[in-house]
Amino acid sequence: MASLQLCDGYLLSKPSVSPRNRLPQRISHRLIPKASASPPPPPPPSSSSSSLSLTRRDLLYQSAAVSLSLSSIVGPAKADEQLSEWERVFLPIDPGVVLLDIAFVPDEPSRGFLLGTRQTLLETKDGGNTWAPRSIPSAEEEDFNYRFNSISFKGKEGWIIGKPAILLYTADAGENWDRIPLSSQLPGDMVFIEATGEKSAEMVTDEGAIYVTSNKGYNWKAAIQETVSATLNRTVSSGISGASYYTGTFSAVNRSPDGRYVAVSSRGNFFLTWEPGQPYWQPHNRAVARRIQNMGWRADGGLWLLVRGGGLYLSKGTGISEEFDEVPVQSRGFGILDVGYRSEEEAWAAGGSGILLRTRNGGKSWNRDKAADNIAANLYAVKFVDDKKGFVLGNDGVLLRYVG
């Protein structure tokens, strides 16, 4: 077992693999097209005037409306903006911010935090109806524009990770956040963290390293004994298609409630799985012609798989499998980017150009929520805290709240 040791306030890594098995420290991010916000229409003129004066007045009104929406906290959308089972929540953030993760405090269910690019950190104290910017002084001491990737809570303890490498910890439901020092030798960029117990967490990098801590992040132990590249070199003769094109990073990684992981290679050629106790990642051939976009876990323990171009597949049976069946979906040719389960039977899928789909029979059939077609944004993540609290995260600060 490799470990990260604290020395003079910093962590030192002692990998159990040779330097040639170290992975290049890089991460690939998808290019995200911007979507323009649509301000409310101007009020009708009270008297006749020239077209020039009308144009100027319209522009002034629209500018004021946009400025107001960016400088104040706005609650849920009005009735005419409600998107069927969802409503949009407008946020006090700059245009162009991509929302990346959301989590609520189990011991204070109305309190939650929302993460994104451009060092975006928002807090809610009313269950997600309204959000306010949150400042963390320890994350502002350096001249970095952090991309906060992942957040997780257990009880009142919470963790945030970001890029460039930053680790934040709270023991009081987010009232105060401490910055925990990290080793520069950490392989890859941190992309996921899961709070697992008192002062304990599990962290994953885009190069496949999995580390666990039980002392508030000051020491980390490796749960993986070799790099993904080393695993592929050792198993390439087993016939993993696309292994020779592996660039050393994951494009997506998802964790099941019982601690299993599924990850997608950066090119989408194949996928990998890991279960607690295994010494290395298990590579798997993809059973579909098109490259994989994303993968995750169904509520029943099986896998879902998304391919580039909008296809959706479900694995046969529960557990890990390389056999998948395609499910017809009305994606209109846009890519589906994520799936989130509200219950074992009901799930939602989201994707490019406001695609929003729902199943009520465990994924056998999906119906499109056409009202969401009017959202000029890509929807990247579907997160359900429980069966009554869910959110869809997108680019340009788009946040949808489940209203059932």
PDB file of N, CA, C and O in Angstrom, residues 167-239:
ATOM      1  N   LEU A 167      -7.630  21.290  -1.441  1.00  0.00           N
ATOM      2  CA  LEU A 167      -8.477  20.439  -0.618  1.00  0.00           C
ATOM      3  C   LEU A 167      -8.972  21.250   0.566  1.00  0.00           C
ATOM      4  O   LEU A 167      -8.174  21.816   1.326  1.00  0.00           O
ATOM      5  N   LEU A 168     -10.304  21.316   0.715  1.00  0.00           N
ATOM      6  CA  LEU A 168     -10.921  22.061   1.807  1.00  0.00           C
ATOM      7  C   LEU A 168     -11.733  21.099   2.673  1.00  0.00           C
ATOM      8  O   LEU A 168     -12.352  20.158   2.168  1.00  0.00           O
ATOM      9  N   TYR A 169     -11.749  21.359   3.989  1.00  0.00           N
ATOM     10  CA  TYR A 169     -12.446  20.497   4.944  1.00  0.00           C
ATOM     11  C   TYR A 169     -13.227  21.340   5.946  1.00  0.00           C
ATOM     12  O   TYR A 169     -12.748  22.392   6.404  1.00  0.00           O
ATOM     13  N   THR A 170     -14.435  20.894   6.268  1.00  0.00           N
ATOM     14  CA  THR A 170     -15.239  21.545   7.297  1.00  0.00           C
ATOM     15  C   THR A 170     -15.756  20.503   8.274  1.00  0.00           C
ATOM     16  O   THR A 170     -16.100  19.383   7.877  1.00  0.00           O
ATOM     17  N   ALA A 171     -15.808  20.879   9.545  1.00  0.00           N
ATOM     18  CA  ALA A 171     -16.349  19.999  10.579  1.00  0.00           C
ATOM     19  C   ALA A 171     -17.640  20.556  11.160  1.00  0.00           C
ATOM     20  O   ALA A 171     -18.235  19.936  12.041  1.00  0.00           O
ATOM     21  N   ASP A 172     -18.082  21.727  10.644  1.00  0.00           N
ATOM     22  CA  ASP A 172     -19.260  22.389  11.212  1.00  0.00           C
ATOM     23  C   ASP A 172     -20.276  22.771  10.139  1.00  0.00           C
ATOM     24  O   ASP A 172     -20.786  23.880  10.105  1.00  0.00           O
ATOM     25  N   ALA A 173     -20.535  21.834   9.218  1.00  0.00           N
ATOM     26  CA  ALA A 173     -21.570  22.007   8.188  1.00  0.00           C
ATOM     27  C   ALA A 173     -21.281  23.158   7.230  1.00  0.00           C
ATOM     28  O   ALA A 173     -22.206  23.725   6.644  1.00  0.00           O
ATOM     29  N   GLY A 174     -20.023  23.493   7.066  1.00  0.00           N
ATOM     30  CA  GLY A 174     -19.660  24.518   6.102  1.00  0.00           C
ATOM     31  C   GLY A 174     -19.575  25.914   6.658  1.00  0.00           C
ATOM     32  O   GLY A 174     -19.368  26.870   5.899  1.00  0.00           O
ATOM     33  N   GLU A 175     -19.716  26.043   7.960  1.00  0.00           N
ATOM     34  CA  GLU A 175     -19.595  27.375   8.571  1.00  0.00           C
ATOM     35  C   GLU A 175     -18.170  27.896   8.417  1.00  0.00           C
ATOM     36  O   GLU A 175     -17.937  29.065   8.134  1.00  0.00           O
ATOM     37  N   ASN A 176     -17.207  26.985   8.623  1.00  0.00           N
ATOM     38  CA  ASN A 176     -15.790  27.313   8.457  1.00  0.00           C
ATOM     39  C   ASN A 176     -15.125  26.213   7.635  1.00  0.00           C
ATOM     40  O   ASN A 176     -15.436  25.037   7.797  1.00  0.00           O
ATOM     41  N   TRP A 177     -14.207  26.630   6.764  1.00  0.00           N
ATOM     42  CA  TRP A 177     -13.489  25.683   5.917  1.00  0.00           C
ATOM     43  C   TRP A 177     -11.986  25.829   6.147  1.00  0.00           C
ATOM     44  O   TRP A 177     -11.454  26.942   6.116  1.00  0.00           O
ATOM     45  N   ASP A 178     -11.316  24.697   6.382  1.00  0.00           N
ATOM     46  CA  ASP A 178      -9.861  24.680   6.535  1.00  0.00           C
ATOM     47  C   ASP A 178      -9.227  24.159   5.254  1.00  0.00           C
ATOM     48  O   ASP A 178      -9.744  23.227   4.637  1.00  0.00           O
ATOM     49  N   ARG A 179      -8.118  24.746   4.892  1.00  0.00           N
ATOM     50  CA  ARG A 179      -7.381  24.249   3.726  1.00  0.00           C
ATOM     51  C   ARG A 179      -6.354  23.224   4.193  1.00  0.00           C
ATOM     52  O   ARG A 179      -5.530  23.504   5.064  1.00  0.00           O
ATOM     53  N   ILE A 180      -6.393  22.034   3.596  1.00  0.00           N
ATOM     54  CA  ILE A 180      -5.494  20.943   3.960  1.00  0.00           C
ATOM     55  C   ILE A 180      -4.368  20.883   2.925  1.00  0.00           C
ATOM     56  O   ILE A 180      -4.626  20.842   1.725  1.00  0.00           O
ATOM     57  N   PRO A 181      -3.094  20.889   3.366  1.00  0.00           N
ATOM     58  CA  PRO A 181      -1.972  20.834   2.407  1.00  0.00           C
ATOM     59  C   PRO A 181      -1.940  19.523   1.653  1.00  0.00           C
ATOM     60  O   PRO A 181      -2.295  18.465   2.178  1.00  0.00           O
ATOM     61  N   LEU A 182      -1.508  19.591   0.403  1.00  0.00           N
ATOM     62  CA  LEU A 182      -1.426  18.416  -0.462  1.00  0.00           C
ATOM     63  C   LEU A 182      -0.028  18.283  -1.042  1.00  0.00           C
ATOM     64  O   LEU A 182       0.679  19.275  -1.247  1.00  0.00           O
ATOM     65  N   SER A 183       0.347  17.063  -1.357  1.00  0.00           N
ATOM     66  CA  SER A 183       1.652  16.798  -1.952  1.00  0.00           C
ATOM     67  C   SER A 183       1.648  17.149  -3.435  1.00  0.00           C
ATOM     68  O   SER A 183       0.677  16.882  -4.153  1.00  0.00           O
ATOM     69  N   SER A 184       2.743  17.733  -3.893  1.00  0.00           N
ATOM     70  CA  SER A 184       2.884  18.021  -5.319  1.00  0.00           C
ATOM     71  C   SER A 184       3.102  16.741  -6.116  1.00  0.00           C
ATOM     72  O   SER A 184       3.023  16.755  -7.344  1.00  0.00           O
ATOM     73  N   GLN A 185       3.376  15.634  -5.425  1.00  0.00           N
ATOM     74  CA  GLN A 185       3.606  14.354  -6.080  1.00  0.00           C
ATOM     75  C   GLN A 185       2.317  13.565  -6.303  1.00  0.00           C
ATOM     76  O   GLN A 185       2.349  12.447  -6.805  1.00  0.00           O
ATOM     77  N   LEU A 186       1.182  14.137  -5.934  1.00  0.00           N
ATOM     78  CA  LEU A 186      -0.090  13.454  -6.141  1.00  0.00           C
ATOM     79  C   LEU A 186      -0.282  13.170  -7.626  1.00  0.00           C
ATOM     80  O   LEU A 186      -0.245  14.092  -8.448  1.00  0.00           O
ATOM     81  N   PRO A 187      -0.478  11.904  -8.018  1.00  0.00           N
ATOM     82  CA  PRO A 187      -0.585  11.572  -9.447  1.00  0.00           C
ATOM     83  C   PRO A 187      -1.912  12.019 -10.044  1.00  0.00           C
ATOM     84  O   PRO A 187      -2.972  11.514  -9.682  1.00  0.00           O
ATOM     85  N   GLY A 188      -1.867  12.981 -10.932  1.00  0.00           N
ATOM     86  CA  GLY A 188      -3.059  13.431 -11.619  1.00  0.00           C
ATOM     87  C   GLY A 188      -3.782  14.542 -10.882  1.00  0.00           C
ATOM     88  O   GLY A 188      -3.367  15.006  -9.817  1.00  0.00           O
ATOM     89  N   ASP A 189      -4.908  14.966 -11.462  1.00  0.00           N
ATOM     90  CA  ASP A 189      -5.747  16.009 -10.880  1.00  0.00           C
ATOM     91  C   ASP A 189      -6.915  15.381 -10.135  1.00  0.00           C
ATOM     92  O   ASP A 189      -7.549  14.441 -10.625  1.00  0.00           O
ATOM     93  N   MET A 190      -7.235  15.911  -8.974  1.00  0.00           N
ATOM     94  CA  MET A 190      -8.356  15.391  -8.190  1.00  0.00           C
ATOM     95  C   MET A 190      -9.666  15.717  -8.901  1.00  0.00           C
ATOM     96  O   MET A 190      -9.929  16.866  -9.251  1.00  0.00           O
ATOM     97  N   VAL A 191     -10.497  14.695  -9.097  1.00  0.00           N
ATOM     98  CA  VAL A 191     -11.762  14.898  -9.804  1.00  0.00           C
ATOM     99  C   VAL A 191     -12.977  14.479  -8.988  1.00  0.00           C
ATOM    100  O   VAL A 191     -14.106  14.827  -9.332  1.00  0.00           O
ATOM    101  N   PHE A 192     -12.768  13.740  -7.902  1.00  0.00           N
ATOM    102  CA  PHE A 192     -13.910  13.248  -7.123  1.00  0.00           C
ATOM    103  C   PHE A 192     -13.494  13.019  -5.681  1.00  0.00           C
ATOM    104  O   PHE A 192     -12.381  12.571  -5.403  1.00  0.00           O
ATOM    105  N   ILE A 193     -14.410  13.338  -4.749  1.00  0.00           N
ATOM    106  CA  ILE A 193     -14.170  13.044  -3.338  1.00  0.00           C
ATOM    107  C   ILE A 193     -15.480  12.605  -2.696  1.00  0.00           C
ATOM    108  O   ILE A 193     -16.568  13.085  -3.083  1.00  0.00           O
ATOM    109  N   GLU A 194     -15.392  11.668  -1.767  1.00  0.00           N
ATOM    110  CA  GLU A 194     -16.562  11.142  -1.065  1.00  0.00           C
ATOM    111  C   GLU A 194     -16.269  11.112   0.435  1.00  0.00           C
ATOM    112  O   GLU A 194     -15.285  10.504   0.881  1.00  0.00           O
ATOM    113  N   ALA A 195     -17.094  11.815   1.223  1.00  0.00           N
ATOM    114  CA  ALA A 195     -16.984  11.751   2.673  1.00  0.00           C
ATOM    115  C   ALA A 195     -17.482  10.384   3.138  1.00  0.00           C
ATOM    116  O   ALA A 195     -18.582   9.969   2.773  1.00  0.00           O
ATOM    117  N   THR A 196     -16.686   9.678   3.931  1.00  0.00           N
ATOM    118  CA  THR A 196     -17.028   8.304   4.305  1.00  0.00           C
ATOM    119  C   THR A 196     -17.222   8.096   5.799  1.00  0.00           C
ATOM    120  O   THR A 196     -17.720   7.046   6.206  1.00  0.00           O
ATOM    121  N   GLY A 197     -16.836   9.047   6.624  1.00  0.00           N
ATOM    122  CA  GLY A 197     -16.972   8.883   8.068  1.00  0.00           C
ATOM    123  C   GLY A 197     -16.290  10.017   8.797  1.00  0.00           C
ATOM    124  O   GLY A 197     -15.906  11.030   8.194  1.00  0.00           O
ATOM    125  N   GLU A 198     -16.116   9.859  10.103  1.00  0.00           N
ATOM    126  CA  GLU A 198     -15.489  10.907  10.907  1.00  0.00           C
ATOM    127  C   GLU A 198     -14.052  11.151  10.451  1.00  0.00           C
ATOM    128  O   GLU A 198     -13.226  10.246  10.457  1.00  0.00           O
ATOM    129  N   LYS A 199     -13.795  12.347   9.985  1.00  0.00           N
ATOM    130  CA  LYS A 199     -12.477  12.762   9.484  1.00  0.00           C
ATOM    131  C   LYS A 199     -11.975  11.858   8.362  1.00  0.00           C
ATOM    132  O   LYS A 199     -10.775  11.805   8.087  1.00  0.00           O
ATOM    133  N   SER A 200     -12.892  11.160   7.693  1.00  0.00           N
ATOM    134  CA  SER A 200     -12.503  10.176   6.677  1.00  0.00           C
ATOM    135  C   SER A 200     -13.106  10.524   5.321  1.00  0.00           C
ATOM    136  O   SER A 200     -14.224  11.036   5.237  1.00  0.00           O
ATOM    137  N   ALA A 201     -12.355  10.217   4.280  1.00  0.00           N
ATOM    138  CA  ALA A 201     -12.822  10.484   2.916  1.00  0.00           C
ATOM    139  C   ALA A 201     -12.082   9.593   1.934  1.00  0.00           C
ATOM    140  O   ALA A 201     -11.054   8.986   2.259  1.00  0.00           O
ATOM    141  N   GLU A 202     -12.629   9.517   0.719  1.00  0.00           N
ATOM    142  CA  GLU A 202     -12.033   8.759  -0.377  1.00  0.00           C
ATOM    143  C   GLU A 202     -11.895   9.707  -1.554  1.00  0.00           C
ATOM    144  O   GLU A 202     -12.854  10.387  -1.922  1.00  0.00           O
ATOM    145  N   MET A 203     -10.722   9.750  -2.160  1.00  0.00           N
ATOM    146  CA  MET A 203     -10.434  10.709  -3.215  1.00  0.00           C
ATOM    147  C   MET A 203      -9.934   9.978  -4.460  1.00  0.00           C
ATOM    148  O   MET A 203      -9.190   8.996  -4.365  1.00  0.00           O
ATOM    149  N   VAL A 204     -10.336  10.473  -5.648  1.00  0.00           N
ATOM    150  CA  VAL A 204      -9.938   9.870  -6.915  1.00  0.00           C
ATOM    151  C   VAL A 204      -9.334  10.946  -7.813  1.00  0.00           C
ATOM    152  O   VAL A 204      -9.833  12.080  -7.865  1.00  0.00           O
ATOM    153  N   THR A 205      -8.266  10.578  -8.533  1.00  0.00           N
ATOM    154  CA  THR A 205      -7.671  11.494  -9.510  1.00  0.00           C
ATOM    155  C   THR A 205      -8.010  11.018 -10.927  1.00  0.00           C
ATOM    156  O   THR A 205      -8.441   9.885 -11.131  1.00  0.00           O
ATOM    157  N   ASP A 206      -7.777  11.891 -11.893  1.00  0.00           N
ATOM    158  CA  ASP A 206      -8.101  11.545 -13.280  1.00  0.00           C
ATOM    159  C   ASP A 206      -7.127  10.531 -13.860  1.00  0.00           C
ATOM    160  O   ASP A 206      -7.329  10.046 -14.970  1.00  0.00           O
ATOM    161  N   GLU A 207      -6.062  10.184 -13.130  1.00  0.00           N
ATOM    162  CA  GLU A 207      -5.145   9.151 -13.573  1.00  0.00           C
ATOM    163  C   GLU A 207      -5.432   7.805 -12.900  1.00  0.00           C
ATOM    164  O   GLU A 207      -4.655   6.863 -13.036  1.00  0.00           O
ATOM    165  N   GLY A 208      -6.535   7.734 -12.158  1.00  0.00           N
ATOM    166  CA  GLY A 208      -6.957   6.468 -11.581  1.00  0.00           C
ATOM    167  C   GLY A 208      -6.468   6.180 -10.185  1.00  0.00           C
ATOM    168  O   GLY A 208      -6.740   5.107  -9.643  1.00  0.00           O
ATOM    169  N   ALA A 209      -5.762   7.118  -9.565  1.00  0.00           N
ATOM    170  CA  ALA A 209      -5.327   6.912  -8.186  1.00  0.00           C
ATOM    171  C   ALA A 209      -6.518   7.063  -7.247  1.00  0.00           C
ATOM    172  O   ALA A 209      -7.320   7.983  -7.399  1.00  0.00           O
ATOM    173  N   ILE A 210      -6.638   6.149  -6.293  1.00  0.00           N
ATOM    174  CA  ILE A 210      -7.675   6.218  -5.270  1.00  0.00           C
ATOM    175  C   ILE A 210      -6.983   6.235  -3.913  1.00  0.00           C
ATOM    176  O   ILE A 210      -6.215   5.328  -3.589  1.00  0.00           O
ATOM    177  N   TYR A 211      -7.244   7.287  -3.138  1.00  0.00           N
ATOM    178  CA  TYR A 211      -6.622   7.425  -1.826  1.00  0.00           C
ATOM    179  C   TYR A 211      -7.697   7.564  -0.759  1.00  0.00           C
ATOM    180  O   TYR A 211      -8.776   8.109  -1.002  1.00  0.00           O
ATOM    181  N   VAL A 212      -7.396   7.070   0.447  1.00  0.00           N
ATOM    182  CA  VAL A 212      -8.316   7.183   1.578  1.00  0.00           C
ATOM    183  C   VAL A 212      -7.585   7.826   2.752  1.00  0.00           C
ATOM    184  O   VAL A 212      -6.367   7.653   2.915  1.00  0.00           O
ATOM    185  N   THR A 213      -8.330   8.574   3.543  1.00  0.00           N
ATOM    186  CA  THR A 213      -7.778   9.212   4.733  1.00  0.00           C
ATOM    187  C   THR A 213      -8.717   8.987   5.901  1.00  0.00           C
ATOM    188  O   THR A 213      -9.928   8.845   5.723  1.00  0.00           O
ATOM    189  N   SER A 214      -8.155   8.940   7.107  1.00  0.00           N
ATOM    190  CA  SER A 214      -8.967   8.810   8.316  1.00  0.00           C
ATOM    191  C   SER A 214      -8.556   9.832   9.370  1.00  0.00           C
ATOM    192  O   SER A 214      -8.962   9.732  10.522  1.00  0.00           O
ATOM    193  N   ASN A 215      -7.718  10.805   8.968  1.00  0.00           N
ATOM    194  CA  ASN A 215      -7.273  11.821   9.922  1.00  0.00           C
ATOM    195  C   ASN A 215      -7.356  13.234   9.328  1.00  0.00           C
ATOM    196  O   ASN A 215      -6.434  14.015   9.387  1.00  0.00           O
ATOM    197  N   LYS A 216      -8.508  13.522   8.723  1.00  0.00           N
ATOM    198  CA  LYS A 216      -8.817  14.861   8.212  1.00  0.00           C
ATOM    199  C   LYS A 216      -7.947  15.246   7.025  1.00  0.00           C
ATOM    200  O   LYS A 216      -7.754  16.420   6.733  1.00  0.00           O
ATOM    201  N   GLY A 217      -7.398  14.266   6.325  1.00  0.00           N
ATOM    202  CA  GLY A 217      -6.673  14.551   5.104  1.00  0.00           C
ATOM    203  C   GLY A 217      -5.197  14.804   5.268  1.00  0.00           C
ATOM    204  O   GLY A 217      -4.518  15.147   4.291  1.00  0.00           O
ATOM    205  N   TYR A 218      -4.647  14.618   6.470  1.00  0.00           N
ATOM    206  CA  TYR A 218      -3.223  14.881   6.657  1.00  0.00           C
ATOM    207  C   TYR A 218      -2.365  13.690   6.255  1.00  0.00           C
ATOM    208  O   TYR A 218      -1.169  13.837   6.029  1.00  0.00           O
ATOM    209  N   ASN A 219      -2.961  12.512   6.180  1.00  0.00           N
ATOM    210  CA  ASN A 219      -2.273  11.334   5.637  1.00  0.00           C
ATOM    211  C   ASN A 219      -3.250  10.601   4.729  1.00  0.00           C
ATOM    212  O   ASN A 219      -4.433  10.481   5.039  1.00  0.00           O
ATOM    213  N   TRP A 220      -2.726  10.106   3.607  1.00  0.00           N
ATOM    214  CA  TRP A 220      -3.552   9.378   2.640  1.00  0.00           C
ATOM    215  C   TRP A 220      -2.884   8.055   2.310  1.00  0.00           C
ATOM    216  O   TRP A 220      -1.658   7.980   2.157  1.00  0.00           O
ATOM    217  N   LYS A 221      -3.683   7.004   2.196  1.00  0.00           N
ATOM    218  CA  LYS A 221      -3.180   5.689   1.806  1.00  0.00           C
ATOM    219  C   LYS A 221      -3.781   5.297   0.463  1.00  0.00           C
ATOM    220  O   LYS A 221      -4.975   5.498   0.224  1.00  0.00           O
ATOM    221  N   ALA A 222      -2.961   4.722  -0.387  1.00  0.00           N
ATOM    222  CA  ALA A 222      -3.425   4.331  -1.715  1.00  0.00           C
ATOM    223  C   ALA A 222      -4.216   3.037  -1.649  1.00  0.00           C
ATOM    224  O   ALA A 222      -3.805   2.064  -1.013  1.00  0.00           O
ATOM    225  N   ALA A 223      -5.362   3.019  -2.304  1.00  0.00           N
ATOM    226  CA  ALA A 223      -6.172   1.803  -2.390  1.00  0.00           C
ATOM    227  C   ALA A 223      -5.856   1.016  -3.652  1.00  0.00           C
ATOM    228  O   ALA A 223      -6.282  -0.126  -3.799  1.00  0.00           O
ATOM    229  N   ILE A 224      -5.097   1.621  -4.566  1.00  0.00           N
ATOM    230  CA  ILE A 224      -4.694   0.986  -5.830  1.00  0.00           C
ATOM    231  C   ILE A 224      -3.190   0.761  -5.801  1.00  0.00           C
ATOM    232  O   ILE A 224      -2.429   1.662  -5.441  1.00  0.00           O
ATOM    233  N   GLN A 225      -2.757  -0.420  -6.191  1.00  0.00           N
ATOM    234  CA  GLN A 225      -1.343  -0.759  -6.076  1.00  0.00           C
ATOM    235  C   GLN A 225      -0.541  -0.472  -7.344  1.00  0.00           C
ATOM    236  O   GLN A 225       0.684  -0.515  -7.318  1.00  0.00           O
ATOM    237  N   GLU A 226      -1.214  -0.191  -8.469  1.00  0.00           N
ATOM    238  CA  GLU A 226      -0.474   0.140  -9.686  1.00  0.00           C
ATOM    239  C   GLU A 226      -1.272   1.120 -10.521  1.00  0.00           C
ATOM    240  O   GLU A 226      -2.494   1.258 -10.362  1.00  0.00           O
ATOM    241  N   THR A 227      -0.592   1.825 -11.397  1.00  0.00           N
ATOM    242  CA  THR A 227      -1.246   2.807 -12.238  1.00  0.00           C
ATOM    243  C   THR A 227      -2.092   2.112 -13.304  1.00  0.00           C
ATOM    244  O   THR A 227      -1.896   0.940 -13.619  1.00  0.00           O
ATOM    245  N   VAL A 228      -3.032   2.868 -13.864  1.00  0.00           N
ATOM    246  CA  VAL A 228      -3.866   2.315 -14.932  1.00  0.00           C
ATOM    247  C   VAL A 228      -3.013   1.946 -16.136  1.00  0.00           C
ATOM    248  O   VAL A 228      -3.233   0.915 -16.784  1.00  0.00           O
ATOM    249  N   SER A 229      -2.025   2.779 -16.456  1.00  0.00           N
ATOM    250  CA  SER A 229      -1.144   2.475 -17.590  1.00  0.00           C
ATOM    251  C   SER A 229      -0.415   1.160 -17.388  1.00  0.00           C
ATOM    252  O   SER A 229      -0.275   0.354 -18.317  1.00  0.00           O
ATOM    253  N   ALA A 230       0.059   0.924 -16.151  1.00  0.00           N
ATOM    254  CA  ALA A 230       0.740  -0.337 -15.870  1.00  0.00           C
ATOM    255  C   ALA A 230      -0.219  -1.508 -15.999  1.00  0.00           C
ATOM    256  O   ALA A 230       0.146  -2.576 -16.529  1.00  0.00           O
ATOM    257  N   THR A 231      -1.439  -1.332 -15.545  1.00  0.00           N
ATOM    258  CA  THR A 231      -2.442  -2.392 -15.675  1.00  0.00           C
ATOM    259  C   THR A 231      -2.706  -2.719 -17.132  1.00  0.00           C
ATOM    260  O   THR A 231      -2.778  -3.901 -17.525  1.00  0.00           O
ATOM    261  N   LEU A 232      -2.828  -1.700 -17.966  1.00  0.00           N
ATOM    262  CA  LEU A 232      -3.101  -1.923 -19.384  1.00  0.00           C
ATOM    263  C   LEU A 232      -1.919  -2.586 -20.073  1.00  0.00           C
ATOM    264  O   LEU A 232      -2.093  -3.457 -20.933  1.00  0.00           O
ATOM    265  N   ASN A 233      -0.711  -2.190 -19.713  1.00  0.00           N
ATOM    266  CA  ASN A 233       0.474  -2.823 -20.306  1.00  0.00           C
ATOM    267  C   ASN A 233       0.528  -4.304 -19.951  1.00  0.00           C
ATOM    268  O   ASN A 233       0.957  -5.138 -20.756  1.00  0.00           O
ATOM    269  N   ARG A 234       0.078  -4.645 -18.757  1.00  0.00           N
ATOM    270  CA  ARG A 234       0.114  -6.028 -18.298  1.00  0.00           C
ATOM    271  C   ARG A 234      -1.010  -6.855 -18.910  1.00  0.00           C
ATOM    272  O   ARG A 234      -0.879  -8.064 -19.083  1.00  0.00           O
ATOM    273  N   THR A 235      -2.123  -6.205 -19.222  1.00  0.00           N
ATOM    274  CA  THR A 235      -3.297  -6.947 -19.700  1.00  0.00           C
ATOM    275  C   THR A 235      -3.609  -6.705 -21.163  1.00  0.00           C
ATOM    276  O   THR A 235      -4.645  -7.157 -21.651  1.00  0.00           O
ATOM    277  N   VAL A 236      -2.741  -5.990 -21.881  1.00  0.00           N
ATOM    278  CA  VAL A 236      -3.044  -5.662 -23.270  1.00  0.00           C
ATOM    279  C   VAL A 236      -3.210  -6.910 -24.125  1.00  0.00           C
ATOM    280  O   VAL A 236      -3.978  -6.932 -25.093  1.00  0.00           O
ATOM    281  N   SER A 237      -2.516  -7.987 -23.743  1.00  0.00           N
ATOM    282  CA  SER A 237      -2.635  -9.231 -24.505  1.00  0.00           C
ATOM    283  C   SER A 237      -3.994  -9.899 -24.325  1.00  0.00           C
ATOM    284  O   SER A 237      -4.342 -10.813 -25.061  1.00  0.00           O
ATOM    285  N   SER A 238      -4.765  -9.414 -23.331  1.00  0.00           N
ATOM    286  CA  SER A 238      -6.070 -10.021 -23.086  1.00  0.00           C
ATOM    287  C   SER A 238      -7.119  -9.524 -24.064  1.00  0.00           C
ATOM    288  O   SER A 238      -8.250 -10.004 -24.052  1.00  0.00           O
ATOM    289  N   GLY A 239      -6.762  -8.550 -24.899  1.00  0.00           N
ATOM    290  CA  GLY A 239      -7.669  -8.118 -25.955  1.00  0.00           C
ATOM    291  C   GLY A 239      -8.548  -6.935 -25.627  1.00  0.00           C
ATOM    292  O   GLY A 239      -9.667  -6.843 -26.132  1.00  0.00           O
TER     293      GLY A 239
END
